[in-house]
C-alpha cells in the first residue's frame, strides 16, 4: 500500500483562519482525499505555531496573563474552523504540546552531538514579524520585503547551527532530485541562493520565558522557526518522511534550505517533495489586516456554500502561481460551471429517469461515444503533477460533454432501447463524475450519490457500466442555487 503523508505549514495561533490559510489547507485536503480514493494510506497534518513571541503580544493585548489559556482557546477556534470547512486532517499538532517539546529537544541534542551547534554573537538585523534574522540583501528599500517595516538592529549572544557546512549537500540533493522542490522557478531560486554565500543561522534567543528551553542552556529558548519546522516530525505519528510539504513562497528558505540541512544533521530522512505556492490577492490587492481585506472563509461558506468555495479557489488559481480571489469571480463560476453545468446535468438526468423510467435505472450500456469523452488517465496524471486546476477543468469538460450528449440525443423524443441507453449513460456517467469530484467537493459528491442511490466508491470504480440496473433514484434539492 502506498503512503501519502502531506503537511500544511503550521499557522500562528493568534491569527484567525483567513481564505489564504483555507486555500493551502483545502489543497492538502483535496490531495489527501484523492489518495484515499486511490486506496493509499494517508496522513494529513496541520497545526499551530504557538511558541512565537507574536503569540505573547497578542495574548497580552487581549488581557490574558495565562498564555496557555489563550492558546488553548485559540486552538479550539482553529479546530472548529477546519471542521466547518470540511477539512479531513488526520493529525493536528500544537507546538506547546509535550510530544512536540520532546522531539524538539531530542532533535537539538542530535544536531549538537554532530558538532553542528556553537555559541556565538549575533549582530545584525531581525524582523519581529518574520521572527527571523535578515541580511541587508534581503531588504527592499531598507524594509522587510514581507512586512514593509524596518528590521531591528540586534546584538545578542546565542547559539548557531552550522548551516554553511550543509550547503553543498543540500545543493547536491536538490540537483539530483529534480522533483524535490517544485515548481521549477522556486527550485531555481533555492539553487541560486545556495550557490551564493550561505551563513550559519542563529537557533536560539535569549531573554524570553515563552518557548522551548534550549537543552544545553536554560537561559535560552529555541528559535521559533527551528522549533516550528520540527512539527513535521513531532506530529507525524510514525509517518515520517512526508511525501509532500505544502508552503507559500515567503517561507521558502526555511523549508528548502534550513529544514533539509537540519534533517541531514540530525540523521533523518528528507521529505520527498516540497511544493511552493504563490500568494493570494483579493480583488487584485495584497491581503492584509491593515488593508482590512482579509476574507473569512466561514462568511463565504454562509453566503455561497462550502463546495462552491472549494471549487472556485482550486479552479481559479493555477496551483503554484499567484492568484486572485474575487467574489465576482466566485459568483460567475458558481452560476456557470456549478449551477448551469453540473447542477443542471444532475437535475435533468434525475427528472428524466423519474418521468420516463419510473424512477429506476434502466438496463442498458453507456454510449461508447460518450465514454470516450472521459480522459481518466489525463486526470490521474494531472493530480500526480499537482495540477489540480487542470484536473478539475478536465472533469468539467466531461460534465459539459454529458450535457451536450443530452442536447444532441434529445431523449424527450426517444423511447424504448434508445431512451434507456441515454438515461443509463447519463446516470452511469454521473456516478463516475461523483467519484472524481469527491476530493474537491465532498458534500456535493455525497448528494449526487444519494440521488443516484449509490454508495461512495473508490477510484478503481471509475469504469463505465458498473451502475446496477433496477436501482431506485430519488431526485433531491437543486445542488447549486444561482446568486445575483
Ligand atoms: Zn518581516
Coordinates of C-alpha atoms and ligand atoms in Angstrom, one line a residue:
X1 CA 0.0 0.0 0.0
X2 CA 1.4 3.4 -1.0
X3 CA 1.8 6.0 1.7
X4 CA 0.9 9.7 1.4
X5 CA 1.9 12.0 4.2
X6 CA 1.1 15.7 3.5
X7 CA 1.6 18.8 5.6
X8 CA 0.5 22.4 5.6
X9 CA 2.6 25.0 7.4
X10 CA 1.6 25.4 11.0
X11 CA -0.2 28.7 11.4
X12 CA 0.2 31.4 14.0
X13 CA -2.3 30.5 16.8
X14 CA -3.1 34.2 17.3
X15 CA -4.4 34.6 13.7
X16 CA -7.9 33.7 12.6
X17 CA -8.2 31.4 9.6
X18 CA -8.3 33.5 6.5
X19 CA -9.1 32.5 3.0
X20 CA -5.3 32.3 2.5
X21 CA -4.9 29.7 5.2
X22 CA -8.0 27.9 4.0
X23 CA -6.5 27.8 0.5
X24 CA -3.4 25.8 1.5
X25 CA -5.3 23.6 3.9
X26 CA -8.0 22.9 1.3
X27 CA -5.4 21.9 -1.3
X28 CA -3.9 19.5 1.3
X29 CA -7.4 18.1 1.9
X30 CA -8.1 17.6 -1.7
X31 CA -4.8 15.7 -2.3
X32 CA -5.4 13.6 0.8
X33 CA -8.9 12.7 -0.3
X34 CA -7.6 11.9 -3.8
X35 CA -5.0 9.5 -2.3
X36 CA -7.7 7.9 -0.1
X37 CA -9.7 7.3 -3.3
X38 CA -6.7 5.5 -4.7
X39 CA -6.7 3.3 -1.6
X40 CA -3.4 4.8 -0.2
X41 CA -2.6 5.0 3.4
X42 CA -2.8 8.8 4.1
X43 CA -1.7 11.1 6.9
X44 CA -2.7 14.7 6.6
X45 CA -1.1 17.0 9.2
X46 CA -1.9 20.6 10.0
X47 CA -1.4 22.6 13.2
X48 CA -0.4 25.7 15.1
X49 CA 2.7 27.6 15.8
X50 CA 2.3 28.7 19.5
X51 CA 5.8 29.4 20.7
X52 CA 6.2 32.6 18.8
X53 CA 6.7 36.0 20.5
X54 CA 3.8 37.2 18.4
X55 CA 1.6 34.9 20.4
X56 CA 2.5 36.6 23.7
X57 CA 2.0 40.0 22.4
X58 CA -1.5 39.0 21.1
X59 CA -2.4 37.4 24.4
X60 CA -1.3 40.4 26.4
X61 CA -3.2 42.7 24.2
X62 CA -6.3 40.7 25.0
X63 CA -5.6 40.9 28.7
X64 CA -4.5 37.3 29.2
X65 CA -2.0 36.6 31.9
X66 CA -2.1 32.9 31.4
X67 CA -0.7 32.4 27.9
X68 CA -1.5 28.7 27.9
X69 CA -5.2 29.5 28.4
X70 CA -5.1 31.9 25.5
X71 CA -3.5 29.4 23.1
X72 CA -6.0 26.7 24.3
X73 CA -8.9 29.0 23.4
X74 CA -7.5 30.0 20.1
X75 CA -6.6 26.4 19.2
X76 CA -10.2 25.4 19.7
X77 CA -11.3 28.1 17.2
X78 CA -8.9 26.8 14.6
X79 CA -10.0 23.2 15.0
X80 CA -13.7 24.3 14.8
X81 CA -13.0 26.3 11.6
X82 CA -11.3 23.4 9.9
X83 CA -14.2 21.1 10.8
X84 CA -16.7 23.6 9.4
X85 CA -14.6 23.8 6.2
X86 CA -14.8 20.0 5.9
X87 CA -11.0 19.6 6.3
X88 CA -10.3 15.9 6.9
X89 CA -6.9 16.1 8.6
X90 CA -5.7 13.0 10.3
X91 CA -3.3 14.8 12.7
X92 CA -3.2 18.2 14.5
X93 CA -0.1 19.4 16.2
X94 CA 0.3 22.3 18.6
X95 CA 3.9 23.3 19.3
X96 CA 3.1 23.7 23.0
X97 CA 2.3 20.0 23.3
X98 CA 4.7 17.9 25.4
X99 CA 5.1 15.4 22.4
X100 CA 6.5 18.3 20.3
X101 CA 8.8 19.7 23.0
X102 CA 10.2 16.2 23.5
X103 CA 11.1 15.8 19.8
X104 CA 12.5 19.3 19.5
X105 CA 14.8 18.6 22.5
X106 CA 15.9 15.3 21.0
X107 CA 16.4 16.9 17.6
X108 CA 18.5 19.7 19.0
X109 CA 20.6 17.2 21.0
X110 CA 21.3 15.1 17.9
X111 CA 22.5 18.2 16.0
X112 CA 24.6 19.3 18.9
X113 CA 26.2 15.8 19.1
X114 CA 27.1 16.1 15.5
X115 CA 29.1 19.2 16.4
X116 CA 26.9 21.4 14.4
X117 CA 26.0 23.8 17.2
X118 CA 28.3 26.5 18.5
X119 CA 28.0 29.6 20.7
X120 CA 28.5 33.0 19.1
X121 CA 27.5 36.6 18.9
X122 CA 24.8 37.6 16.6
X123 CA 25.0 41.2 15.4
X124 CA 22.6 42.1 12.7
X125 CA 19.0 42.6 11.6
X126 CA 15.9 41.0 12.9
X127 CA 12.3 41.3 11.8
X128 CA 9.9 40.8 14.7
X129 CA 7.0 39.8 12.4
X130 CA 9.1 37.2 10.4
X131 CA 10.7 36.2 13.7
X132 CA 13.8 35.8 11.5
X133 CA 17.2 37.3 11.1
X134 CA 17.6 39.3 7.9
X135 CA 20.6 40.4 5.9
X136 CA 21.0 43.7 4.0
X137 CA 20.5 41.7 0.8
X138 CA 17.0 40.6 2.0
X139 CA 15.7 44.1 2.4
X140 CA 13.7 46.2 -0.1
X141 CA 14.3 49.9 0.4
X142 CA 15.6 49.2 3.8
X143 CA 12.4 47.3 4.8
X144 CA 11.4 43.7 5.4
X145 CA 10.0 42.6 2.0
X146 CA 7.1 40.8 3.6
X147 CA 6.2 43.2 6.4
X148 CA 7.2 46.5 4.9
X149 CA 8.8 47.7 8.1
X150 CA 12.4 48.3 9.1
X151 CA 14.1 45.4 10.9
X152 CA 15.6 45.9 14.3
X153 CA 19.4 46.0 14.9
X154 CA 20.2 43.4 17.5
X155 CA 23.3 42.2 19.2
X156 CA 23.0 39.1 21.4
X157 CA 24.8 36.0 22.4
X158 CA 23.2 32.9 21.2
X159 CA 23.8 29.5 19.6
X160 CA 24.3 28.9 15.9
X161 CA 23.6 26.0 13.6
X162 CA 26.3 25.3 11.0
X163 CA 24.1 25.7 8.0
X164 CA 27.2 26.6 5.9
X165 CA 28.5 23.0 6.4
X166 CA 25.4 21.6 4.7
X167 CA 25.2 24.0 1.8
X168 CA 26.9 21.6 -0.7
X169 CA 25.0 18.5 0.5
X170 CA 21.6 20.3 0.2
X171 CA 22.5 21.6 -3.2
X172 CA 23.6 18.1 -4.4
X173 CA 20.3 16.7 -3.2
X174 CA 18.3 19.3 -5.0
X175 CA 20.3 18.8 -8.2
X176 CA 20.0 15.0 -8.0
X177 CA 16.2 15.1 -7.4
X178 CA 14.5 17.4 -9.9
X179 CA 11.1 16.9 -8.2
X180 CA 12.3 17.7 -4.7
X181 CA 11.4 21.4 -4.9
X182 CA 8.5 22.5 -7.2
X183 CA 7.6 24.5 -9.2
X184 CA 10.8 24.9 -11.2
X185 CA 11.1 28.7 -10.7
X186 CA 11.2 28.1 -6.9
X187 CA 13.8 25.4 -7.3
X188 CA 16.0 27.7 -9.3
X189 CA 15.6 30.4 -6.7
X190 CA 16.8 28.0 -4.0
X191 CA 19.7 26.7 -6.1
X192 CA 20.9 30.3 -6.8
X193 CA 20.7 31.1 -3.1
X194 CA 22.7 28.0 -2.2
X195 CA 25.3 28.9 -4.8
X196 CA 25.9 32.2 -3.1
X197 CA 27.3 32.8 0.4
X198 CA 25.3 30.8 3.0
X199 CA 25.8 31.9 6.5
X200 CA 25.2 29.9 9.7
X201 CA 21.9 30.6 11.4
X202 CA 21.2 31.5 15.0
X203 CA 18.9 28.9 16.5
X204 CA 18.3 30.4 19.9
X205 CA 17.0 33.6 21.5
X206 CA 17.9 34.9 25.0
X207 CA 15.7 36.8 27.4
X208 CA 12.3 35.2 26.9
X209 CA 10.2 32.9 29.1
X210 CA 7.9 31.7 26.3
X211 CA 9.0 28.8 24.1
X212 CA 11.1 25.6 24.3
X213 CA 14.1 25.8 26.6
X214 CA 17.4 25.1 24.9
X215 CA 18.6 21.7 26.2
X216 CA 22.2 23.0 26.5
X217 CA 21.5 26.4 28.0
X218 CA 18.4 27.1 30.2
X219 CA 18.8 30.8 29.7
X220 CA 17.9 30.5 26.1
X221 CA 14.9 29.4 24.1
X222 CA 14.9 27.5 20.8
X223 CA 14.5 29.9 17.9
X224 CA 10.8 29.6 16.9
X225 CA 11.5 28.7 13.3
X226 CA 13.8 25.9 14.3
X227 CA 11.1 24.7 16.7
X228 CA 8.2 25.1 14.2
X229 CA 9.8 23.1 11.4
X230 CA 10.2 20.1 13.6
X231 CA 6.4 19.8 13.9
X232 CA 6.5 17.8 10.7
X233 CA 8.4 15.1 12.6
X234 CA 6.8 15.5 16.0
X235 CA 3.3 15.4 14.7
X236 CA 3.9 12.7 12.1
X237 CA 2.6 9.8 14.3
X238 CA 5.2 7.5 12.8
X239 CA 4.6 8.5 9.2
X240 CA 7.9 10.4 8.6
X241 CA 9.2 11.2 6.0
X242 CA 6.5 13.3 4.4
X243 CA 5.6 12.7 0.8
X244 CA 4.7 16.4 0.4
X245 CA 5.2 19.7 2.3
X246 CA 2.9 22.5 1.0
X247 CA 4.1 26.0 1.7
X248 CA 3.8 29.6 0.4
X249 CA 6.8 31.3 -1.2
X250 CA 7.5 33.6 1.7
X251 CA 8.8 30.7 3.8
X252 CA 10.8 29.1 1.0
X253 CA 14.2 29.4 2.6
X254 CA 13.2 28.0 5.9
X255 CA 11.7 24.9 4.3
X256 CA 14.0 24.4 1.3
X257 CA 17.4 25.3 2.8
X258 CA 17.4 25.2 6.6
X259 CA 15.0 22.3 7.1
X260 CA 16.8 19.8 4.8
X261 CA 20.1 20.8 6.5
X262 CA 18.6 20.3 9.9
X263 CA 17.3 16.8 8.9
X264 CA 20.6 15.8 7.4
X265 CA 22.5 16.9 10.6
X266 CA 20.1 15.1 12.9
X267 CA 20.1 12.0 10.7
X268 CA 16.5 12.0 9.5
X269 CA 15.3 11.1 6.0
X270 CA 14.4 14.1 3.9
X271 CA 10.8 14.8 2.7
X272 CA 10.0 13.6 -0.8
X273 CA 8.7 16.8 -2.2
X274 CA 8.3 20.5 -1.3
X275 CA 5.6 22.3 -3.3
X276 CA 5.7 26.1 -3.1
X277 CA 2.6 28.0 -4.0
X278 CA 2.1 31.7 -4.6
X279 CA 0.2 34.4 -2.8
X280 CA -3.5 35.0 -3.0
X281 CA -4.5 38.6 -3.7
X282 CA -8.0 39.9 -3.0
X283 CA -9.5 41.8 -6.0
X284 CA -6.0 42.4 -7.2
X285 CA -4.7 43.7 -3.8
X286 CA -2.4 42.1 -1.3
X287 CA -4.4 40.5 1.5
X288 CA -3.5 42.2 4.8
X289 CA -5.0 43.2 8.1
X290 CA -4.1 46.8 7.6
X291 CA -5.9 47.0 4.3
X292 CA -8.9 45.4 6.0
X293 CA -9.5 43.0 3.1
X294 CA -8.8 39.7 4.9
X295 CA -11.7 37.4 4.0
X296 CA -13.2 35.0 6.5
X297 CA -13.9 31.7 4.7
X298 CA -16.8 31.0 7.1
X299 CA -18.5 34.1 5.9
X300 CA -18.1 32.9 2.3
X301 CA -19.4 29.5 3.3
X302 CA -22.5 31.0 4.7
X303 CA -23.1 33.1 1.6
X304 CA -22.2 30.7 -1.2
X305 CA -21.9 27.2 0.2
X306 CA -18.6 25.5 1.1
X307 CA -18.2 23.4 -2.1
X308 CA -18.5 26.4 -4.3
X309 CA -15.6 28.0 -2.5
X310 CA -13.5 24.8 -2.6
X311 CA -14.3 24.6 -6.3
X312 CA -13.5 28.2 -7.0
X313 CA -10.2 28.5 -5.3
X314 CA -8.9 25.3 -6.8
X315 CA -10.1 26.0 -10.3
X316 CA -9.3 29.7 -10.4
X317 CA -5.7 29.6 -9.3
X318 CA -3.0 27.7 -11.2
X319 CA -1.6 25.8 -8.2
X320 CA 1.9 27.2 -7.6
X321 CA 1.4 30.6 -9.0
X322 CA 0.0 33.8 -7.5
X323 CA -3.8 34.0 -7.9
X324 CA -6.6 36.4 -7.3
X325 CA -9.7 35.9 -5.3
X326 CA -12.8 37.9 -6.1
X327 CA -16.4 37.4 -5.1
X328 CA -17.5 38.3 -8.6
X329 CA -15.3 35.6 -10.0
X330 CA -16.7 33.1 -7.5
X331 CA -20.2 34.1 -8.4
X332 CA -19.5 33.6 -12.1
X333 CA -18.1 30.2 -11.6
X334 CA -20.9 29.2 -9.3
X335 CA -23.6 30.3 -11.7
X336 CA -22.0 29.0 -14.9
X337 CA -20.0 25.9 -14.1
X338 CA -21.7 24.7 -10.9
X339 CA -25.3 25.6 -11.4
X340 CA -25.6 25.6 -15.2
X341 CA -23.3 22.7 -16.0
X342 CA -23.1 20.3 -13.0
X343 CA -26.3 21.1 -11.2
X344 CA -28.3 21.1 -14.4
X345 CA -26.9 17.7 -15.5
X346 CA -27.8 16.1 -12.2
X347 CA -31.2 17.7 -12.2
X348 CA -32.2 16.9 -15.8
X349 CA -30.9 13.3 -15.5
X350 CA -32.9 12.6 -12.4
X351 CA -36.0 14.3 -13.7
X352 CA -35.9 12.2 -16.9
X353 CA -35.3 8.9 -15.0
X354 CA -38.2 9.7 -12.7
X355 CA -40.5 10.6 -15.5
X356 CA -39.6 8.2 -18.2
X357 CA -38.2 5.2 -16.4
X358 CA -40.5 5.0 -13.3
X359 CA -37.6 6.3 -11.1
X360 CA -35.4 3.2 -11.8
X361 CA -32.1 2.9 -13.6
X362 CA -32.9 1.2 -16.9
X363 CA -30.9 -1.9 -18.1
X364 CA -28.5 -0.6 -20.8
X365 CA -24.9 0.1 -21.6
X366 CA -23.3 3.5 -21.6
X367 CA -22.9 5.1 -25.1
X368 CA -19.4 4.4 -26.4
X369 CA -19.1 7.9 -27.9
X370 CA -19.7 9.4 -24.5
X371 CA -17.3 7.1 -22.8
X372 CA -14.5 8.4 -25.0
X373 CA -15.1 11.9 -23.7
X374 CA -13.7 11.0 -20.3
X375 CA -9.9 11.1 -20.1
X376 CA -9.3 9.4 -16.8
X377 CA -5.6 8.8 -17.4
X378 CA -5.1 12.5 -18.0
X379 CA -6.9 13.4 -14.8
X380 CA -4.8 11.0 -12.8
X381 CA -1.6 12.4 -14.3
X382 CA -2.6 15.9 -13.6
X383 CA -3.4 15.1 -10.0
X384 CA 0.0 13.4 -9.7
X385 CA 1.7 16.5 -11.0
X386 CA -0.4 18.6 -8.6
X387 CA -2.0 20.4 -11.5
X388 CA -5.3 20.5 -9.6
X389 CA -6.8 23.3 -11.7
X390 CA -6.2 21.3 -14.8
X391 CA -7.7 18.1 -13.4
X392 CA -10.8 19.9 -12.3
X393 CA -11.1 21.5 -15.7
X394 CA -10.8 18.1 -17.3
X395 CA -13.6 16.6 -15.1
X396 CA -15.8 19.6 -16.0
X397 CA -15.1 19.1 -19.7
X398 CA -16.6 15.6 -19.3
X399 CA -19.6 17.2 -17.5
X400 CA -20.1 19.5 -20.4
X401 CA -19.8 16.6 -22.8
X402 CA -22.7 14.9 -20.9
X403 CA -24.9 18.0 -21.2
X404 CA -24.0 18.1 -24.9
X405 CA -24.9 14.5 -25.2
X406 CA -28.4 15.2 -23.9
X407 CA -28.8 18.1 -26.3
X408 CA -27.8 16.0 -29.2
X409 CA -29.8 12.9 -28.4
X410 CA -32.9 14.8 -27.4
X411 CA -34.2 12.0 -25.1
X412 CA -37.6 13.6 -24.8
X413 CA -38.2 12.5 -28.4
X414 CA -36.9 8.9 -27.8
X415 CA -38.4 5.7 -26.4
X416 CA -37.5 2.1 -25.8
X417 CA -34.0 0.9 -26.0
X418 CA -32.7 4.2 -27.4
X419 CA -34.1 6.1 -24.5
X420 CA -32.8 3.6 -22.0
X421 CA -29.3 3.9 -23.4
X422 CA -29.4 7.7 -23.0
X423 CA -30.7 7.5 -19.4
X424 CA -28.3 4.8 -18.4
X425 CA -25.4 6.6 -20.0
X426 CA -26.1 9.8 -18.0
X427 CA -26.7 8.1 -14.7
X428 CA -23.6 5.9 -15.1
X429 CA -21.5 9.0 -16.1
X430 CA -22.8 10.9 -13.1
X431 CA -21.8 8.0 -10.8
X432 CA -18.2 8.4 -12.2
X433 CA -18.3 12.2 -12.0
X434 CA -19.3 11.9 -8.4
X435 CA -16.3 9.8 -7.6
X436 CA -13.9 12.2 -9.3
X437 CA -15.4 15.2 -7.6
X438 CA -15.3 13.7 -4.2
X439 CA -11.9 15.1 -3.2
X440 CA -12.8 18.6 -4.5
X441 CA -16.4 18.8 -3.4
X442 CA -17.1 16.1 -0.8
X443 CA -20.7 17.1 0.2
X444 CA -21.8 17.6 -3.4
X445 CA -20.5 14.2 -4.3
X446 CA -22.4 12.7 -1.4
X447 CA -25.6 14.4 -2.5
X448 CA -25.2 13.1 -6.1
X449 CA -24.6 9.6 -4.7
X450 CA -27.8 9.8 -2.6
X451 CA -29.9 10.9 -5.6
X452 CA -28.4 8.1 -7.7
X453 CA -28.9 5.6 -4.9
X454 CA -25.2 4.6 -4.9
X455 CA -22.5 4.4 -2.2
X456 CA -19.3 6.3 -2.1
X457 CA -16.8 4.4 -4.2
X458 CA -13.0 4.3 -4.9
X459 CA -11.1 5.4 -8.0
X460 CA -10.9 1.9 -9.4
X461 CA -14.7 2.0 -9.8
X462 CA -14.4 4.9 -12.3
X463 CA -15.2 2.4 -15.1
X464 CA -18.3 2.6 -17.2
X465 CA -21.2 0.2 -17.0
X466 CA -20.8 -0.6 -13.2
X467 CA -24.1 1.1 -12.4
X468 CA -26.7 -1.6 -11.5
X469 CA -30.0 -1.6 -13.5
X470 CA -33.2 -1.5 -11.5
X471 CA -31.8 0.7 -8.7
X472 CA -34.1 3.4 -7.5
X473 CA -33.2 7.0 -7.9
X474 CA -34.5 9.9 -5.9
X475 CA -34.3 13.4 -7.1
X476 CA -33.2 15.8 -4.4
X477 CA -32.9 19.5 -3.9
X478 CA -31.1 21.6 -6.6
X479 CA -27.3 21.3 -5.9
X480 CA -26.3 24.9 -6.5
X481 CA -28.5 27.9 -6.3
X482 CA -27.5 30.8 -8.6
X483 CA -26.6 34.1 -7.0
X484 CA -27.0 37.6 -8.4
Ligands
LIG1 ZN1 9.2 40.5 8.2

